[in-house]
């Protein structure tokens, strides 16, 4: 059992809403396991409070995570941002270093690590559904690799806009299609990644694809992690496809943040089990 004392260092996550966040459970499991004198808390920070909160954390914290709705606006209050965060245009991890605030984005790296546990990326045809914040991180990270990306989104113009941005920044062409074409284009894909919130609690019966639409040879990844086994993953299993749930991405984005903050090799199994226990218990 760790003891909080006058030397305990602070890490935290800021967002609104924040009550549902599993980051405190995950990061505190690491501090406990490695006997590190840090604590990780969650703070509900409204949009109009962000500037004041960041000023305080510059003095009080060693680092913090940033979630909805602050991932883009936080950039205004930072001293530097990493190449990835600049490409993606959003920050989910801030390191306080020598009185400087440095922003990073570990979401895309986390997703790719989870994906590469089950499949290779090079030369693959990858279909991605969604063009929101998480999609941006994954699309930019994948665009740096040798793979063919097709993007579909309910609001089609958002997919077109994201593809245009990737082309301008990385000189990489990404195809776009209407969401209604998903069933058709999936037939030729090697990997499908759902980055939309379809299937997330409480709408757990929703799915973009049914078993009959899913080819057996495809790898299906769903980044939604509440529930862990989404309807999409159940349908993919029924079709005989390989599946990857959203827990891996969540754990790996957190592990990457710990590497940035503390330079440690995080015990990912401990992190995974802590989150899993919380998800099962909720
Ligand atoms: N595993 C992880 O570590 C991790 C990390 C980040 C996020 N996530 C999860 O990823 C999901 C998306 O997060 P986000 O931050 O990217 O959210 P976001 O920026 O709000 O984007 C939501 C995306 O979902 C689409 N969408 C929402 N409802 C839909 C529906 N009924 N039919 C079709 N498309 C729909 C939106 O399409 P429009 O553009 O048409 O609105 C948009 O593309 C959430 O469930 C979140 O919990 C997981």
Short mmCIF file of C-alpha atoms and ligand atoms in Angstrom, two decimals:
data_model
loop_
_atom_site.label_atom_id
_atom_site.label_comp_id
_atom_site.label_asym_id
_atom_site.label_seq_id
_atom_site.Cartn_x
_atom_site.Cartn_y
_atom_site.Cartn_z
CA UNK A 1 0.00 0.00 0.00
CA UNK A 2 1.48 3.35 -1.06
CA UNK A 3 1.39 6.32 1.29
CA UNK A 4 0.77 9.84 0.14
CA UNK A 5 3.29 12.17 1.74
CA UNK A 6 4.83 15.60 1.25
CA UNK A 7 6.99 14.33 -1.61
CA UNK A 8 4.17 12.72 -3.64
CA UNK A 9 4.20 14.01 -7.22
CA UNK A 10 1.00 14.78 -9.13
CA UNK A 11 -0.20 13.54 -12.53
CA UNK A 12 -3.78 13.94 -13.70
CA UNK A 13 -6.29 13.94 -16.53
CA UNK A 14 -8.44 16.95 -17.35
CA UNK A 15 -11.69 16.91 -19.30
CA UNK A 16 -15.44 17.48 -19.08
CA UNK A 17 -17.11 15.08 -18.37
CA UNK A 18 -14.39 13.14 -16.58
CA UNK A 19 -16.17 10.95 -14.01
CA UNK A 20 -16.10 7.93 -16.35
CA UNK A 21 -12.31 8.10 -16.94
CA UNK A 22 -10.35 4.90 -16.33
CA UNK A 23 -6.99 6.70 -16.55
CA UNK A 24 -6.60 7.17 -12.76
CA UNK A 25 -7.11 3.43 -12.14
CA UNK A 26 -4.66 2.55 -14.92
CA UNK A 27 -1.85 4.96 -13.98
CA UNK A 28 -2.14 4.47 -10.22
CA UNK A 29 -1.78 0.71 -10.79
CA UNK A 30 1.67 1.44 -12.26
CA UNK A 31 2.74 3.76 -9.42
CA UNK A 32 1.60 1.10 -6.95
CA UNK A 33 3.33 -1.79 -8.74
CA UNK A 34 6.63 0.06 -9.25
CA UNK A 35 6.43 1.76 -5.86
CA UNK A 36 6.72 5.22 -7.37
CA UNK A 37 5.77 8.17 -5.20
CA UNK A 38 3.20 9.69 -7.55
CA UNK A 39 -0.55 9.95 -7.60
CA UNK A 40 -2.84 10.33 -10.64
CA UNK A 41 -6.15 12.18 -10.25
CA UNK A 42 -8.98 13.30 -12.54
CA UNK A 43 -10.16 16.92 -12.68
CA UNK A 44 -13.35 18.16 -14.31
CA UNK A 45 -12.27 21.35 -16.06
CA UNK A 46 -14.80 23.42 -18.01
CA UNK A 47 -13.76 25.13 -21.26
CA UNK A 48 -13.64 28.57 -19.62
CA UNK A 49 -11.44 27.20 -16.81
CA UNK A 50 -8.80 25.64 -19.05
CA UNK A 51 -6.30 28.53 -19.09
CA UNK A 52 -6.33 28.89 -15.28
CA UNK A 53 -6.08 25.12 -14.82
CA UNK A 54 -3.04 24.89 -17.11
CA UNK A 55 -1.35 27.76 -15.25
CA UNK A 56 -1.85 25.85 -12.00
CA UNK A 57 -0.59 22.53 -13.40
CA UNK A 58 2.57 24.20 -14.70
CA UNK A 59 3.46 24.69 -11.03
CA UNK A 60 1.74 21.71 -9.42
CA UNK A 61 1.99 18.72 -11.76
CA UNK A 62 4.68 16.64 -13.47
CA UNK A 63 2.37 16.00 -16.38
CA UNK A 64 -1.24 15.50 -17.37
CA UNK A 65 -3.53 13.90 -19.93
CA UNK A 66 -6.09 15.90 -21.82
CA UNK A 67 -9.42 14.61 -23.04
CA UNK A 68 -12.66 15.88 -24.59
CA UNK A 69 -13.28 18.83 -25.03
CA UNK A 70 -9.75 20.25 -24.56
CA UNK A 71 -7.53 18.19 -26.92
CA UNK A 72 -7.31 20.97 -29.53
CA UNK A 73 -7.68 24.17 -27.45
CA UNK A 74 -4.93 23.08 -25.00
CA UNK A 75 -2.37 23.79 -27.74
CA UNK A 76 -2.90 27.55 -27.17
CA UNK A 77 -1.44 27.24 -23.67
CA UNK A 78 1.60 25.05 -24.35
CA UNK A 79 5.23 26.08 -25.01
CA UNK A 80 6.05 23.31 -27.48
CA UNK A 81 4.31 20.42 -29.22
CA UNK A 82 5.70 17.23 -30.72
CA UNK A 83 5.77 16.47 -34.46
CA UNK A 84 2.89 13.97 -34.07
CA UNK A 85 0.74 16.38 -32.08
CA UNK A 86 1.35 19.06 -34.68
CA UNK A 87 0.37 16.74 -37.53
CA UNK A 88 -2.75 15.51 -35.75
CA UNK A 89 -3.63 18.98 -34.47
CA UNK A 90 -4.47 17.67 -31.02
CA UNK A 91 -2.70 16.88 -27.74
CA UNK A 92 -3.61 14.16 -25.23
CA UNK A 93 -0.44 14.20 -23.09
CA UNK A 94 1.43 17.15 -21.57
CA UNK A 95 4.83 16.93 -19.90
CA UNK A 96 5.90 19.63 -17.46
CA UNK A 97 9.64 19.87 -17.92
CA UNK A 98 11.91 22.61 -16.56
CA UNK A 99 8.92 24.92 -16.22
CA UNK A 100 7.93 24.24 -19.83
CA UNK A 101 4.73 22.61 -21.05
CA UNK A 102 5.32 20.19 -23.92
CA UNK A 103 2.38 18.58 -25.74
CA UNK A 104 2.29 15.11 -27.31
CA UNK A 105 -0.30 12.88 -28.92
CA UNK A 106 -0.07 9.20 -27.97
CA UNK A 107 -3.50 8.04 -29.27
CA UNK A 108 -2.30 7.11 -32.76
CA UNK A 109 0.83 5.35 -31.47
CA UNK A 110 -1.35 3.43 -28.98
CA UNK A 111 -3.75 2.28 -31.70
CA UNK A 112 -0.96 1.13 -33.96
CA UNK A 113 0.75 -0.84 -31.21
CA UNK A 114 -2.53 -2.62 -30.47
CA UNK A 115 -3.02 -3.32 -34.18
CA UNK A 116 0.51 -4.63 -34.68
CA UNK A 117 0.06 -7.14 -31.86
CA UNK A 118 -2.33 -8.99 -34.18
CA UNK A 119 -1.34 -8.07 -37.74
CA UNK A 120 1.24 -6.31 -39.88
CA UNK A 121 0.45 -2.98 -41.51
CA UNK A 122 2.87 -2.78 -44.44
CA UNK A 123 1.19 -3.21 -47.82
CA UNK A 124 -2.27 -3.65 -46.29
CA UNK A 125 -5.59 -2.20 -47.44
CA UNK A 126 -7.08 -0.49 -44.39
CA UNK A 127 -10.63 0.86 -44.15
CA UNK A 128 -11.28 3.34 -41.36
CA UNK A 129 -14.77 4.43 -40.28
CA UNK A 130 -15.01 7.83 -38.59
CA UNK A 131 -13.35 11.20 -38.99
CA UNK A 132 -13.46 12.52 -35.42
CA UNK A 133 -10.64 13.14 -32.96
CA UNK A 134 -9.53 9.54 -32.49
CA UNK A 135 -9.69 8.91 -36.23
CA UNK A 136 -7.40 11.90 -36.91
CA UNK A 137 -4.72 10.47 -34.59
CA UNK A 138 -4.94 7.00 -36.17
CA UNK A 139 -5.16 8.20 -39.77
CA UNK A 140 -2.09 10.47 -39.48
CA UNK A 141 -0.06 7.75 -37.76
CA UNK A 142 -1.03 5.15 -40.38
CA UNK A 143 -0.40 7.62 -43.19
CA UNK A 144 3.28 7.59 -42.17
CA UNK A 145 3.34 3.86 -42.99
CA UNK A 146 3.25 1.98 -46.25
CA UNK A 147 -0.44 1.08 -46.42
CA UNK A 148 -3.52 1.97 -48.45
CA UNK A 149 -6.16 3.86 -46.47
CA UNK A 150 -9.84 4.35 -47.30
CA UNK A 151 -11.83 6.63 -45.02
CA UNK A 152 -15.61 6.57 -44.60
CA UNK A 153 -17.68 8.84 -42.39
CA UNK A 154 -21.34 9.60 -41.73
CA UNK A 155 -20.65 13.27 -42.48
CA UNK A 156 -18.84 12.66 -45.74
CA UNK A 157 -17.28 16.12 -46.07
CA UNK A 158 -15.38 15.59 -42.82
CA UNK A 159 -13.70 12.51 -44.35
CA UNK A 160 -12.84 14.49 -47.48
CA UNK A 161 -11.42 17.33 -45.39
CA UNK A 162 -9.26 14.96 -43.32
CA UNK A 163 -7.96 13.21 -46.45
CA UNK A 164 -7.08 16.60 -47.97
CA UNK A 165 -5.22 17.60 -44.82
CA UNK A 166 -3.21 14.36 -44.82
CA UNK A 167 -2.32 14.90 -48.47
CA UNK A 168 -1.21 18.51 -47.79
CA UNK A 169 0.85 17.66 -44.71
CA UNK A 170 2.30 14.26 -45.70
CA UNK A 171 1.80 14.10 -49.44
CA UNK A 172 -0.11 10.84 -48.97
CA UNK A 173 -3.30 10.05 -50.85
CA UNK A 174 -6.23 8.65 -48.89
CA UNK A 175 -9.40 7.45 -50.60
CA UNK A 176 -12.77 8.55 -49.25
CA UNK A 177 -16.18 6.93 -49.62
CA UNK A 178 -19.68 7.51 -48.30
CA UNK A 179 -20.51 5.44 -45.22
CA UNK A 180 -23.23 3.70 -47.25
CA UNK A 181 -20.48 2.11 -49.40
CA UNK A 182 -18.81 0.44 -46.40
CA UNK A 183 -20.28 -3.03 -47.03
CA UNK A 184 -18.97 -2.94 -50.58
CA UNK A 185 -15.44 -1.65 -49.94
CA UNK A 186 -14.89 -3.92 -46.96
CA UNK A 187 -14.87 -6.93 -49.32
CA UNK A 188 -11.40 -5.99 -50.60
CA UNK A 189 -9.91 -4.79 -47.30
CA UNK A 190 -7.36 -6.50 -45.04
CA UNK A 191 -8.10 -4.44 -41.94
CA UNK A 192 -11.19 -2.53 -40.74
CA UNK A 193 -10.94 -0.02 -37.90
CA UNK A 194 -14.04 1.46 -36.29
CA UNK A 195 -13.17 4.84 -34.78
CA UNK A 196 -16.79 5.99 -34.55
CA UNK A 197 -18.69 5.87 -31.28
CA UNK A 198 -21.21 3.45 -32.82
CA UNK A 199 -21.74 0.55 -30.39
CA UNK A 200 -20.54 2.50 -27.35
CA UNK A 201 -22.56 2.33 -24.13
CA UNK A 202 -25.55 2.88 -23.90
CA UNK A 203 -26.14 2.11 -27.62
CA UNK A 204 -24.54 -1.31 -27.36
CA UNK A 205 -26.76 -2.92 -29.97
CA UNK A 206 -25.52 -0.64 -32.76
CA UNK A 207 -22.98 -1.80 -35.34
CA UNK A 208 -21.75 -0.56 -38.71
CA UNK A 209 -21.43 -4.12 -40.06
CA UNK A 210 -23.16 -7.48 -39.57
CA UNK A 211 -21.46 -10.89 -39.75
CA UNK A 212 -22.79 -11.43 -43.28
CA UNK A 213 -20.94 -8.24 -44.43
CA UNK A 214 -17.59 -9.19 -42.90
CA UNK A 215 -15.08 -11.30 -44.85
CA UNK A 216 -13.43 -14.07 -42.84
CA UNK A 217 -9.88 -13.02 -43.77
CA UNK A 218 -10.18 -9.48 -42.42
CA UNK A 219 -8.89 -8.09 -39.09
CA UNK A 220 -11.54 -6.00 -37.33
CA UNK A 221 -10.46 -3.47 -34.72
CA UNK A 222 -12.95 -1.46 -32.66
CA UNK A 223 -11.48 1.36 -30.58
CA UNK A 224 -14.64 1.61 -28.45
CA UNK A 225 -13.80 0.01 -25.10
CA UNK A 226 -17.08 0.39 -23.25
CA UNK A 227 -18.26 -2.35 -23.73
CA UNK A 228 -15.07 -4.23 -24.47
CA UNK A 229 -16.76 -6.70 -26.78
CA UNK A 230 -18.87 -4.44 -28.97
CA UNK A 231 -21.64 -5.69 -31.25
CA UNK A 232 -19.23 -5.13 -34.18
CA UNK A 233 -16.63 -7.45 -32.60
CA UNK A 234 -19.31 -10.06 -31.88
CA UNK A 235 -20.41 -9.91 -35.52
CA UNK A 236 -16.77 -10.16 -36.67
CA UNK A 237 -16.21 -13.21 -34.45
CA UNK A 238 -19.33 -14.80 -35.93
CA UNK A 239 -17.86 -14.22 -39.39
CA UNK A 240 -14.62 -15.93 -38.31
CA UNK A 241 -12.54 -12.74 -38.52
CA UNK A 242 -9.68 -11.79 -36.19
CA UNK A 243 -10.72 -9.09 -33.70
CA UNK A 244 -8.96 -6.40 -31.66
CA UNK A 245 -10.81 -4.57 -28.88
CA UNK A 246 -10.31 -0.97 -27.69
CA UNK A 247 -8.44 -1.88 -24.49
CA UNK A 248 -5.08 -2.30 -26.22
CA UNK A 249 -5.15 1.21 -27.68
CA UNK A 250 -6.17 2.68 -24.33
CA UNK A 251 -3.41 0.87 -22.45
CA UNK A 252 -0.70 1.64 -25.02
CA UNK A 253 -1.56 5.35 -25.25
CA UNK A 254 -1.22 5.44 -21.46
CA UNK A 255 2.04 3.48 -21.51
CA UNK A 256 3.46 5.91 -24.07
CA UNK A 257 2.49 8.83 -21.82
CA UNK A 258 4.35 7.21 -18.90
CA UNK A 259 7.44 6.77 -21.08
CA UNK A 260 7.30 10.46 -21.98
CA UNK A 261 6.75 11.62 -18.40
CA UNK A 262 9.06 9.31 -16.47
CA UNK A 263 11.24 7.51 -19.00
CA UNK A 264 10.10 4.16 -17.55
CA UNK A 265 9.15 0.93 -19.31
CA UNK A 266 5.56 0.64 -18.08
CA UNK A 267 4.15 -2.75 -16.97
CA UNK A 268 1.42 -2.96 -19.62
CA UNK A 269 -0.04 -6.19 -18.21
CA UNK A 270 -0.60 -4.52 -14.85
CA UNK A 271 -2.27 -1.58 -16.61
CA UNK A 272 -4.44 -3.86 -18.75
CA UNK A 273 -5.59 -5.91 -15.74
CA UNK A 274 -6.41 -2.82 -13.71
CA UNK A 275 -8.61 -1.42 -16.49
CA UNK A 276 -10.15 -4.80 -17.23
CA UNK A 277 -11.10 -5.25 -13.58
CA UNK A 278 -12.72 -1.80 -13.53
CA UNK A 279 -14.60 -2.47 -16.79
CA UNK A 280 -15.91 -5.83 -15.60
CA UNK A 281 -16.88 -4.41 -12.24
CA UNK A 282 -18.77 -1.43 -13.74
N1 LIG B 1 -9.53 2.91 -27.12
C1 LIG B 1 -9.11 4.14 -26.91
O1 LIG B 1 -8.01 4.38 -26.36
C2 LIG B 1 -9.91 5.30 -27.42
C3 LIG B 1 -9.31 6.57 -27.57
C4 LIG B 1 -10.09 7.62 -28.06
C5 LIG B 1 -11.44 7.42 -28.36
N2 LIG B 1 -11.99 6.18 -28.18
C6 LIG B 1 -13.40 5.95 -28.51
O2 LIG B 1 -13.58 6.25 -29.88
C7 LIG B 1 -14.87 6.76 -30.13
C8 LIG B 1 -14.77 8.08 -30.92
O3 LIG B 1 -14.09 9.06 -30.14
P1 LIG B 1 -13.71 10.50 -30.75
O4 LIG B 1 -12.99 11.23 -29.69
O5 LIG B 1 -13.09 10.36 -32.08
O6 LIG B 1 -15.18 11.14 -30.95
P2 LIG B 1 -15.62 12.29 -31.96
O7 LIG B 1 -14.49 13.21 -32.27
O8 LIG B 1 -16.88 12.85 -31.37
O9 LIG B 1 -15.99 11.51 -33.33
C9 LIG B 1 -17.10 10.63 -33.39
C10 LIG B 1 -17.12 9.92 -34.75
O10 LIG B 1 -18.19 8.95 -34.70
C11 LIG B 1 -19.09 9.19 -35.77
N3 LIG B 1 -20.45 8.81 -35.34
C12 LIG B 1 -21.04 9.10 -34.16
N4 LIG B 1 -22.28 8.56 -34.11
C13 LIG B 1 -22.46 7.90 -35.31
C14 LIG B 1 -23.53 7.15 -35.86
N5 LIG B 1 -24.67 6.95 -35.19
N6 LIG B 1 -23.35 6.61 -37.10
C15 LIG B 1 -22.19 6.79 -37.78
N7 LIG B 1 -21.16 7.50 -37.31
C16 LIG B 1 -21.28 8.05 -36.09
C17 LIG B 1 -18.95 10.66 -36.07
O11 LIG B 1 -19.44 10.93 -37.38
P3 LIG B 1 -19.83 12.43 -37.83
O12 LIG B 1 -18.57 13.10 -38.24
O13 LIG B 1 -20.79 12.23 -38.93
O14 LIG B 1 -20.47 13.09 -36.62
C18 LIG B 1 -17.43 10.83 -35.94
O15 LIG B 1 -16.78 10.36 -37.08
C19 LIG B 1 -15.53 6.91 -28.75
O16 LIG B 1 -16.34 5.79 -28.53
C20 LIG B 1 -14.35 6.89 -27.79
O17 LIG B 1 -14.69 6.37 -26.51
C21 LIG B 1 -11.25 5.12 -27.73
#
